[in-house]
PDB file of C-alpha atoms in Angstrom:
ATOM      1  CA  ASP A   1     206.113 117.432  57.055  1.00  0.00           C
ATOM      2  CA  ALA A   2     206.897 113.719  57.399  1.00  0.00           C
ATOM      3  CA  GLY A   3     209.267 113.025  60.293  1.00  0.00           C
ATOM      4  CA  ILE A   4     211.067 110.333  58.357  1.00  0.00           C
ATOM      5  CA  THR A   5     211.913 110.162  54.674  1.00  0.00           C
ATOM      6  CA  GLN A   6     213.646 107.540  52.595  1.00  0.00           C
ATOM      7  CA  SER A   7     215.474 108.048  49.328  1.00  0.00           C
ATOM      8  CA  PRO A   8     215.323 106.962  46.655  1.00  0.00           C
ATOM      9  CA  ARG A   9     211.772 105.581  46.568  1.00  0.00           C
ATOM     10  CA  HIS A  10     212.564 103.263  43.693  1.00  0.00           C
ATOM     11  CA  LYS A  11     215.842 102.019  42.276  1.00  0.00           C
ATOM     12  CA  VAL A  12     216.939  99.492  39.698  1.00  0.00           C
ATOM     13  CA  THR A  13     220.573  98.494  39.791  1.00  0.00           C
ATOM     14  CA  GLU A  14     222.831  95.877  38.286  1.00  0.00           C
ATOM     15  CA  THR A  15     224.301  92.888  40.057  1.00  0.00           C
ATOM     16  CA  GLY A  16     227.681  93.639  41.576  1.00  0.00           C
ATOM     17  CA  THR A  17     227.231  97.397  41.940  1.00  0.00           C
ATOM     18  CA  PRO A  18     227.241  99.180  45.300  1.00  0.00           C
ATOM     19  CA  VAL A  19     223.999 100.846  46.357  1.00  0.00           C
ATOM     20  CA  THR A  20     223.305 103.271  49.193  1.00  0.00           C
ATOM     21  CA  LEU A  21     219.867 103.955  50.613  1.00  0.00           C
ATOM     22  CA  ARG A  22     219.276 106.949  52.807  1.00  0.00           C
ATOM     23  CA  CYS A  23     216.985 107.441  55.770  1.00  0.00           C
ATOM     24  CA  HIS A  24     216.522 110.951  57.114  1.00  0.00           C
ATOM     25  CA  GLN A  25     214.588 111.941  60.237  1.00  0.00           C
ATOM     26  CA  THR A  26     213.606 115.285  61.707  1.00  0.00           C
ATOM     27  CA  GLU A  27     212.394 113.921  65.053  1.00  0.00           C
ATOM     28  CA  ASN A  28     215.760 113.746  66.806  1.00  0.00           C
ATOM     29  CA  HIS A  29     215.040 110.142  67.808  1.00  0.00           C
ATOM     30  CA  ARG A  30     217.917 108.117  69.160  1.00  0.00           C
ATOM     31  CA  TYR A  31     217.092 104.776  67.570  1.00  0.00           C
ATOM     32  CA  MET A  32     217.039 104.025  63.853  1.00  0.00           C
ATOM     33  CA  TYR A  33     216.486 100.719  62.083  1.00  0.00           C
ATOM     34  CA  TRP A  34     216.681  99.176  58.630  1.00  0.00           C
ATOM     35  CA  TYR A  35     214.303  96.344  57.721  1.00  0.00           C
ATOM     36  CA  ARG A  36     213.687  94.480  54.532  1.00  0.00           C
ATOM     37  CA  GLN A  37     210.317  93.063  53.567  1.00  0.00           C
ATOM     38  CA  ASP A  38     209.838  90.093  51.267  1.00  0.00           C
ATOM     39  CA  PRO A  39     206.734  88.001  50.577  1.00  0.00           C
ATOM     40  CA  GLY A  40     206.366  85.302  53.206  1.00  0.00           C
ATOM     41  CA  HIS A  41     209.050  86.746  55.470  1.00  0.00           C
ATOM     42  CA  GLY A  42     207.460  89.751  57.065  1.00  0.00           C
ATOM     43  CA  LEU A  43     209.869  92.458  58.181  1.00  0.00           C
ATOM     44  CA  ARG A  44     213.409  91.342  58.923  1.00  0.00           C
ATOM     45  CA  LEU A  45     215.902  93.507  60.763  1.00  0.00           C
ATOM     46  CA  ILE A  46     219.119  94.251  58.868  1.00  0.00           C
ATOM     47  CA  HIS A  47     220.964  96.721  61.087  1.00  0.00           C
ATOM     48  CA  TYR A  48     220.056  99.216  63.732  1.00  0.00           C
ATOM     49  CA  SER A  49     221.562 102.211  65.469  1.00  0.00           C
ATOM     50  CA  TYR A  50     221.244 103.428  69.043  1.00  0.00           C
ATOM     51  CA  GLY A  51     223.152 106.635  68.556  1.00  0.00           C
ATOM     52  CA  VAL A  52     225.667 108.437  66.372  1.00  0.00           C
ATOM     53  CA  LYS A  53     228.369 105.983  65.318  1.00  0.00           C
ATOM     54  CA  ASP A  54     226.706 103.239  67.399  1.00  0.00           C
ATOM     55  CA  THR A  55     225.320 100.463  65.232  1.00  0.00           C
ATOM     56  CA  ASP A  56     224.716  96.742  65.498  1.00  0.00           C
ATOM     57  CA  LYS A  57     223.703  93.827  63.318  1.00  0.00           C
ATOM     58  CA  GLY A  58     220.230  92.409  62.969  1.00  0.00           C
ATOM     59  CA  GLU A  59     218.916  89.086  61.703  1.00  0.00           C
ATOM     60  CA  VAL A  60     219.973  89.435  58.049  1.00  0.00           C
ATOM     61  CA  SER A  61     223.043  91.670  58.010  1.00  0.00           C
ATOM     62  CA  ASP A  62     225.256  89.740  55.572  1.00  0.00           C
ATOM     63  CA  GLY A  63     226.021  91.826  52.486  1.00  0.00           C
ATOM     64  CA  TYR A  64     224.924  95.080  54.138  1.00  0.00           C
ATOM     65  CA  SER A  65     226.715  97.820  56.017  1.00  0.00           C
ATOM     66  CA  VAL A  66     225.418 100.957  57.712  1.00  0.00           C
ATOM     67  CA  SER A  67     226.690 104.292  58.881  1.00  0.00           C
ATOM     68  CA  ARG A  68     225.319 106.978  61.136  1.00  0.00           C
ATOM     69  CA  SER A  69     227.508 110.067  61.317  1.00  0.00           C
ATOM     70  CA  LYS A  70     224.644 112.390  62.301  1.00  0.00           C
ATOM     71  CA  THR A  71     221.557 111.845  64.438  1.00  0.00           C
ATOM     72  CA  GLU A  72     219.266 112.522  61.507  1.00  0.00           C
ATOM     73  CA  ASP A  73     220.792 110.249  58.858  1.00  0.00           C
ATOM     74  CA  PHE A  74     221.136 106.472  58.717  1.00  0.00           C
ATOM     75  CA  LEU A  75     222.633 105.039  55.530  1.00  0.00           C
ATOM     76  CA  LEU A  76     222.319 101.465  54.337  1.00  0.00           C
ATOM     77  CA  THR A  77     224.882 100.239  51.806  1.00  0.00           C
ATOM     78  CA  LEU A  78     224.706  97.100  49.743  1.00  0.00           C
ATOM     79  CA  GLU A  79     228.373  96.531  49.107  1.00  0.00           C
ATOM     80  CA  SER A  80     227.893  94.442  45.961  1.00  0.00           C
ATOM     81  CA  ALA A  81     224.236  94.043  45.089  1.00  0.00           C
ATOM     82  CA  THR A  82     222.858  90.584  44.370  1.00  0.00           C
ATOM     83  CA  SER A  83     219.478  89.494  43.040  1.00  0.00           C
ATOM     84  CA  SER A  84     218.599  88.100  46.489  1.00  0.00           C
ATOM     85  CA  GLN A  85     218.709  91.671  47.777  1.00  0.00           C
ATOM     86  CA  THR A  86     215.785  92.659  45.577  1.00  0.00           C
ATOM     87  CA  SER A  87     213.314  93.757  48.212  1.00  0.00           C
ATOM     88  CA  VAL A  88     211.433  96.619  49.797  1.00  0.00           C
ATOM     89  CA  TYR A  89     213.557  98.355  52.405  1.00  0.00           C
ATOM     90  CA  PHE A  90     211.971 100.200  55.303  1.00  0.00           C
ATOM     91  CA  CYS A  91     213.650 102.544  57.716  1.00  0.00           C
ATOM     92  CA  ALA A  92     212.144 103.116  61.164  1.00  0.00           C
ATOM     93  CA  ILE A  93     212.806 105.434  64.078  1.00  0.00           C
ATOM     94  CA  SER A  94     211.880 105.296  67.730  1.00  0.00           C
ATOM     95  CA  GLU A  95     212.288 107.191  70.968  1.00  0.00           C
ATOM     96  CA  ASP A  96     213.811 105.591  74.031  1.00  0.00           C
ATOM     97  CA  SER A  97     211.384 102.739  74.430  1.00  0.00           C
ATOM     98  CA  VAL A  98     209.472 100.410  72.145  1.00  0.00           C
ATOM     99  CA  ASN A  99     206.172 101.206  73.865  1.00  0.00           C
ATOM    100  CA  TYR A 100     206.078 104.498  72.010  1.00  0.00           C
ATOM    101  CA  GLY A 101     206.128 102.524  68.779  1.00  0.00           C
ATOM    102  CA  TYR A 102     208.246 102.725  65.712  1.00  0.00           C
ATOM    103  CA  THR A 103     207.583 105.244  62.953  1.00  0.00           C
ATOM    104  CA  PHE A 104     208.331 103.794  59.552  1.00  0.00           C
ATOM    105  CA  GLY A 105     209.348 105.507  56.360  1.00  0.00           C
ATOM    106  CA  SER A 106     207.504 104.906  53.105  1.00  0.00           C
ATOM    107  CA  GLY A 107     210.046 102.382  51.887  1.00  0.00           C
ATOM    108  CA  THR A 108     212.500 101.974  49.026  1.00  0.00           C
ATOM    109  CA  ARG A 109     211.723  99.410  46.371  1.00  0.00           C
ATOM    110  CA  LEU A 110     215.057  98.039  45.137  1.00  0.00           C
ATOM    111  CA  THR A 111     215.384  95.766  42.137  1.00  0.00           C
ATOM    112  CA  VAL A 112     218.714  94.121  41.358  1.00  0.00           C
ATOM    113  CA  VAL A 113     218.942  92.833  37.779  1.00  0.00           C
TER     114      VAL A 113
ATOM    115  CA  GLY B   1     216.792  83.604  69.151  1.00  0.00           C
ATOM    116  CA  GLN B   2     213.221  84.713  68.622  1.00  0.00           C
ATOM    117  CA  SER B   3     210.356  83.401  66.524  1.00  0.00           C
ATOM    118  CA  LEU B   4     206.736  84.415  66.164  1.00  0.00           C
ATOM    119  CA  GLU B   5     203.773  82.610  64.660  1.00  0.00           C
ATOM    120  CA  GLN B   6     200.585  84.168  63.398  1.00  0.00           C
ATOM    121  CA  PRO B   7     198.006  83.008  60.835  1.00  0.00           C
ATOM    122  CA  SER B   8     198.828  84.012  57.277  1.00  0.00           C
ATOM    123  CA  GLU B   9     195.273  84.971  56.322  1.00  0.00           C
ATOM    124  CA  VAL B  10     191.995  85.808  58.031  1.00  0.00           C
ATOM    125  CA  THR B  11     188.690  86.715  56.401  1.00  0.00           C
ATOM    126  CA  ALA B  12     185.755  88.390  58.119  1.00  0.00           C
ATOM    127  CA  VAL B  13     182.655  90.379  57.223  1.00  0.00           C
ATOM    128  CA  GLU B  14     182.017  94.031  57.767  1.00  0.00           C
ATOM    129  CA  GLY B  15     180.702  94.802  61.245  1.00  0.00           C
ATOM    130  CA  ALA B  16     182.010  91.579  62.742  1.00  0.00           C
ATOM    131  CA  ILE B  17     184.748  90.952  65.310  1.00  0.00           C
ATOM    132  CA  VAL B  18     188.008  89.252  64.414  1.00  0.00           C
ATOM    133  CA  GLN B  19     190.895  88.036  66.550  1.00  0.00           C
ATOM    134  CA  ILE B  20     194.438  87.630  65.221  1.00  0.00           C
ATOM    135  CA  ASN B  21     196.609  85.411  67.387  1.00  0.00           C
ATOM    136  CA  CYS B  22     200.341  85.530  67.904  1.00  0.00           C
ATOM    137  CA  THR B  23     202.551  83.073  69.751  1.00  0.00           C
ATOM    138  CA  TYR B  24     206.194  83.762  70.349  1.00  0.00           C
ATOM    139  CA  GLN B  25     209.414  82.171  71.524  1.00  0.00           C
ATOM    140  CA  THR B  26     212.106  84.514  72.734  1.00  0.00           C
ATOM    141  CA  SER B  27     215.308  84.376  74.724  1.00  0.00           C
ATOM    142  CA  GLY B  28     214.359  87.659  76.383  1.00  0.00           C
ATOM    143  CA  PHE B  29     211.025  89.462  76.374  1.00  0.00           C
ATOM    144  CA  TYR B  30     210.239  93.127  76.791  1.00  0.00           C
ATOM    145  CA  GLY B  31     206.805  93.414  75.217  1.00  0.00           C
ATOM    146  CA  LEU B  32     204.487  92.570  72.333  1.00  0.00           C
ATOM    147  CA  SER B  33     203.564  95.145  69.701  1.00  0.00           C
ATOM    148  CA  TRP B  34     201.121  95.222  66.812  1.00  0.00           C
ATOM    149  CA  TYR B  35     201.453  97.041  63.505  1.00  0.00           C
ATOM    150  CA  GLN B  36     199.145  97.570  60.547  1.00  0.00           C
ATOM    151  CA  GLN B  37     200.261  97.803  56.943  1.00  0.00           C
ATOM    152  CA  HIS B  38     198.073  98.771  53.985  1.00  0.00           C
ATOM    153  CA  ASP B  39     199.053  97.604  50.486  1.00  0.00           C
ATOM    154  CA  GLY B  40     202.794  97.493  51.146  1.00  0.00           C
ATOM    155  CA  GLY B  41     202.916 101.005  52.551  1.00  0.00           C
ATOM    156  CA  ALA B  42     204.597 102.123  55.737  1.00  0.00           C
ATOM    157  CA  PRO B  43     203.637  99.941  58.712  1.00  0.00           C
ATOM    158  CA  THR B  44     201.910 101.925  61.447  1.00  0.00           C
ATOM    159  CA  PHE B  45     201.988 101.299  65.172  1.00  0.00           C
ATOM    160  CA  LEU B  46     198.755 100.050  66.769  1.00  0.00           C
ATOM    161  CA  SER B  47     199.495  98.905  70.297  1.00  0.00           C
ATOM    162  CA  TYR B  48     202.017  97.664  72.809  1.00  0.00           C
ATOM    163  CA  ASN B  49     201.625  95.288  75.758  1.00  0.00           C
ATOM    164  CA  ALA B  50     204.357  94.903  78.328  1.00  0.00           C
ATOM    165  CA  LEU B  51     202.168  93.399  81.053  1.00  0.00           C
ATOM    166  CA  ASP B  52     199.506  90.705  81.049  1.00  0.00           C
ATOM    167  CA  GLY B  53     196.009  91.794  80.207  1.00  0.00           C
ATOM    168  CA  LEU B  54     193.970  93.724  77.714  1.00  0.00           C
ATOM    169  CA  GLU B  55     194.782  97.147  76.292  1.00  0.00           C
ATOM    170  CA  GLU B  56     191.972  98.935  74.469  1.00  0.00           C
ATOM    171  CA  THR B  57     192.301 101.699  71.898  1.00  0.00           C
ATOM    172  CA  GLY B  58     189.019 102.473  70.221  1.00  0.00           C
ATOM    173  CA  ARG B  59     187.875  99.555  68.064  1.00  0.00           C
ATOM    174  CA  PHE B  60     191.189  97.766  68.550  1.00  0.00           C
ATOM    175  CA  SER B  61     192.279  95.831  71.631  1.00  0.00           C
ATOM    176  CA  SER B  62     195.439  93.863  72.290  1.00  0.00           C
ATOM    177  CA  PHE B  63     195.951  91.114  74.836  1.00  0.00           C
ATOM    178  CA  LEU B  64     199.055  89.541  76.318  1.00  0.00           C
ATOM    179  CA  SER B  65     199.678  86.448  78.419  1.00  0.00           C
ATOM    180  CA  ARG B  66     203.363  86.256  79.268  1.00  0.00           C
ATOM    181  CA  SER B  67     203.023  82.848  80.937  1.00  0.00           C
ATOM    182  CA  ASP B  68     201.561  81.404  77.715  1.00  0.00           C
ATOM    183  CA  SER B  69     203.857  83.403  75.372  1.00  0.00           C
ATOM    184  CA  TYR B  70     200.698  84.411  73.574  1.00  0.00           C
ATOM    185  CA  GLY B  71     198.904  87.517  72.516  1.00  0.00           C
ATOM    186  CA  TYR B  72     196.148  88.620  70.206  1.00  0.00           C
ATOM    187  CA  LEU B  73     194.805  91.648  68.422  1.00  0.00           C
ATOM    188  CA  LEU B  74     191.028  92.083  68.529  1.00  0.00           C
ATOM    189  CA  LEU B  75     189.315  94.230  65.943  1.00  0.00           C
ATOM    190  CA  GLN B  76     185.691  95.132  66.554  1.00  0.00           C
ATOM    191  CA  GLU B  77     183.047  96.625  64.285  1.00  0.00           C
ATOM    192  CA  LEU B  78     185.118  95.748  61.260  1.00  0.00           C
ATOM    193  CA  GLN B  79     185.223  98.229  58.417  1.00  0.00           C
ATOM    194  CA  MET B  80     186.377  97.756  54.861  1.00  0.00           C
ATOM    195  CA  LYS B  81     189.349 100.008  55.552  1.00  0.00           C
ATOM    196  CA  ASP B  82     190.583  97.468  58.130  1.00  0.00           C
ATOM    197  CA  SER B  83     191.608  95.199  55.245  1.00  0.00           C
ATOM    198  CA  ALA B  84     195.366  95.180  55.666  1.00  0.00           C
ATOM    199  CA  SER B  85     198.272  93.113  56.945  1.00  0.00           C
ATOM    200  CA  TYR B  86     198.776  92.939  60.695  1.00  0.00           C
ATOM    201  CA  PHE B  87     202.122  92.135  62.285  1.00  0.00           C
ATOM    202  CA  CYS B  88     202.934  91.164  65.816  1.00  0.00           C
ATOM    203  CA  ALA B  89     206.433  91.974  67.011  1.00  0.00           C
ATOM    204  CA  VAL B  90     208.453  91.249  70.119  1.00  0.00           C
ATOM    205  CA  ALA B  91     211.086  93.415  71.714  1.00  0.00           C
ATOM    206  CA  ASP B  92     213.984  91.737  73.391  1.00  0.00           C
ATOM    207  CA  ASN B  93     215.371  93.319  76.525  1.00  0.00           C
ATOM    208  CA  GLN B  94     218.488  94.595  74.818  1.00  0.00           C
ATOM    209  CA  GLY B  95     218.165  97.875  72.964  1.00  0.00           C
ATOM    210  CA  GLY B  96     214.491  97.501  72.260  1.00  0.00           C
ATOM    211  CA  LYS B  97     214.803  96.267  68.690  1.00  0.00           C
ATOM    212  CA  LEU B  98     211.697  94.592  67.310  1.00  0.00           C
ATOM    213  CA  ILE B  99     211.484  91.202  65.661  1.00  0.00           C
ATOM    214  CA  PHE B 100     208.374  90.844  63.507  1.00  0.00           C
ATOM    215  CA  GLY B 101     206.108  87.940  62.690  1.00  0.00           C
ATOM    216  CA  GLN B 102     205.358  87.133  59.075  1.00  0.00           C
ATOM    217  CA  GLY B 103     202.071  89.001  59.152  1.00  0.00           C
ATOM    218  CA  THR B 104     198.374  88.181  58.871  1.00  0.00           C
ATOM    219  CA  GLU B 105     196.481  89.426  55.851  1.00  0.00           C
ATOM    220  CA  LEU B 106     192.995  90.448  56.917  1.00  0.00           C
ATOM    221  CA  SER B 107     190.294  90.652  54.258  1.00  0.00           C
ATOM    222  CA  VAL B 108     187.051  92.332  55.235  1.00  0.00           C
ATOM    223  CA  LYS B 109     184.124  91.403  53.009  1.00  0.00           C
ATOM    224  CA  PRO B 110     180.870  93.362  52.616  1.00  0.00           C
TER     225      PRO B 110
END
């Protein structure tokens, strides 16, 4: 009964191929976020969404695109995967204000070979 | 832009008290949050401070001083299960998106 799920959980892909990661929520939260986590860098914001079809760039958006056609789904696409995009990707959701806290998904471990 | 600094590692013994500091530089500031992450799993929300002072939630407390751009997370009566990474994060005042520090790995020893 998790309110947020990410798929796939693990993926290995080849350099140069497109990859799409999916984040699905059942909480009807307005805000959705994609972060990547790498050793020594903490969590870095890639893109975020503040409503259907409303998205914006984060700190490390180069090489990534997102789409949100429904409240419940936020897709992250690596247009042409590179080895530097090997990482753990976390999706998060939140209500109107940050004081309620983000709820994170379990993450997608992506390896680009 | 925004940047946050926190110690990379802290070690403490079971039953003790530990404080994890966080200093930040931001162009806009809406609040300081803390998150816990076990073994690379999903980070979980611990606390949020928008105003100066101490917020207490059970064994965990969080403090903020806006004038000093400084905050800390205080963990009391440490337990082995508190071994985890702890992240501070700041929200800017545009859209509420969080920028995270690099995390502090807390090791609790018997």
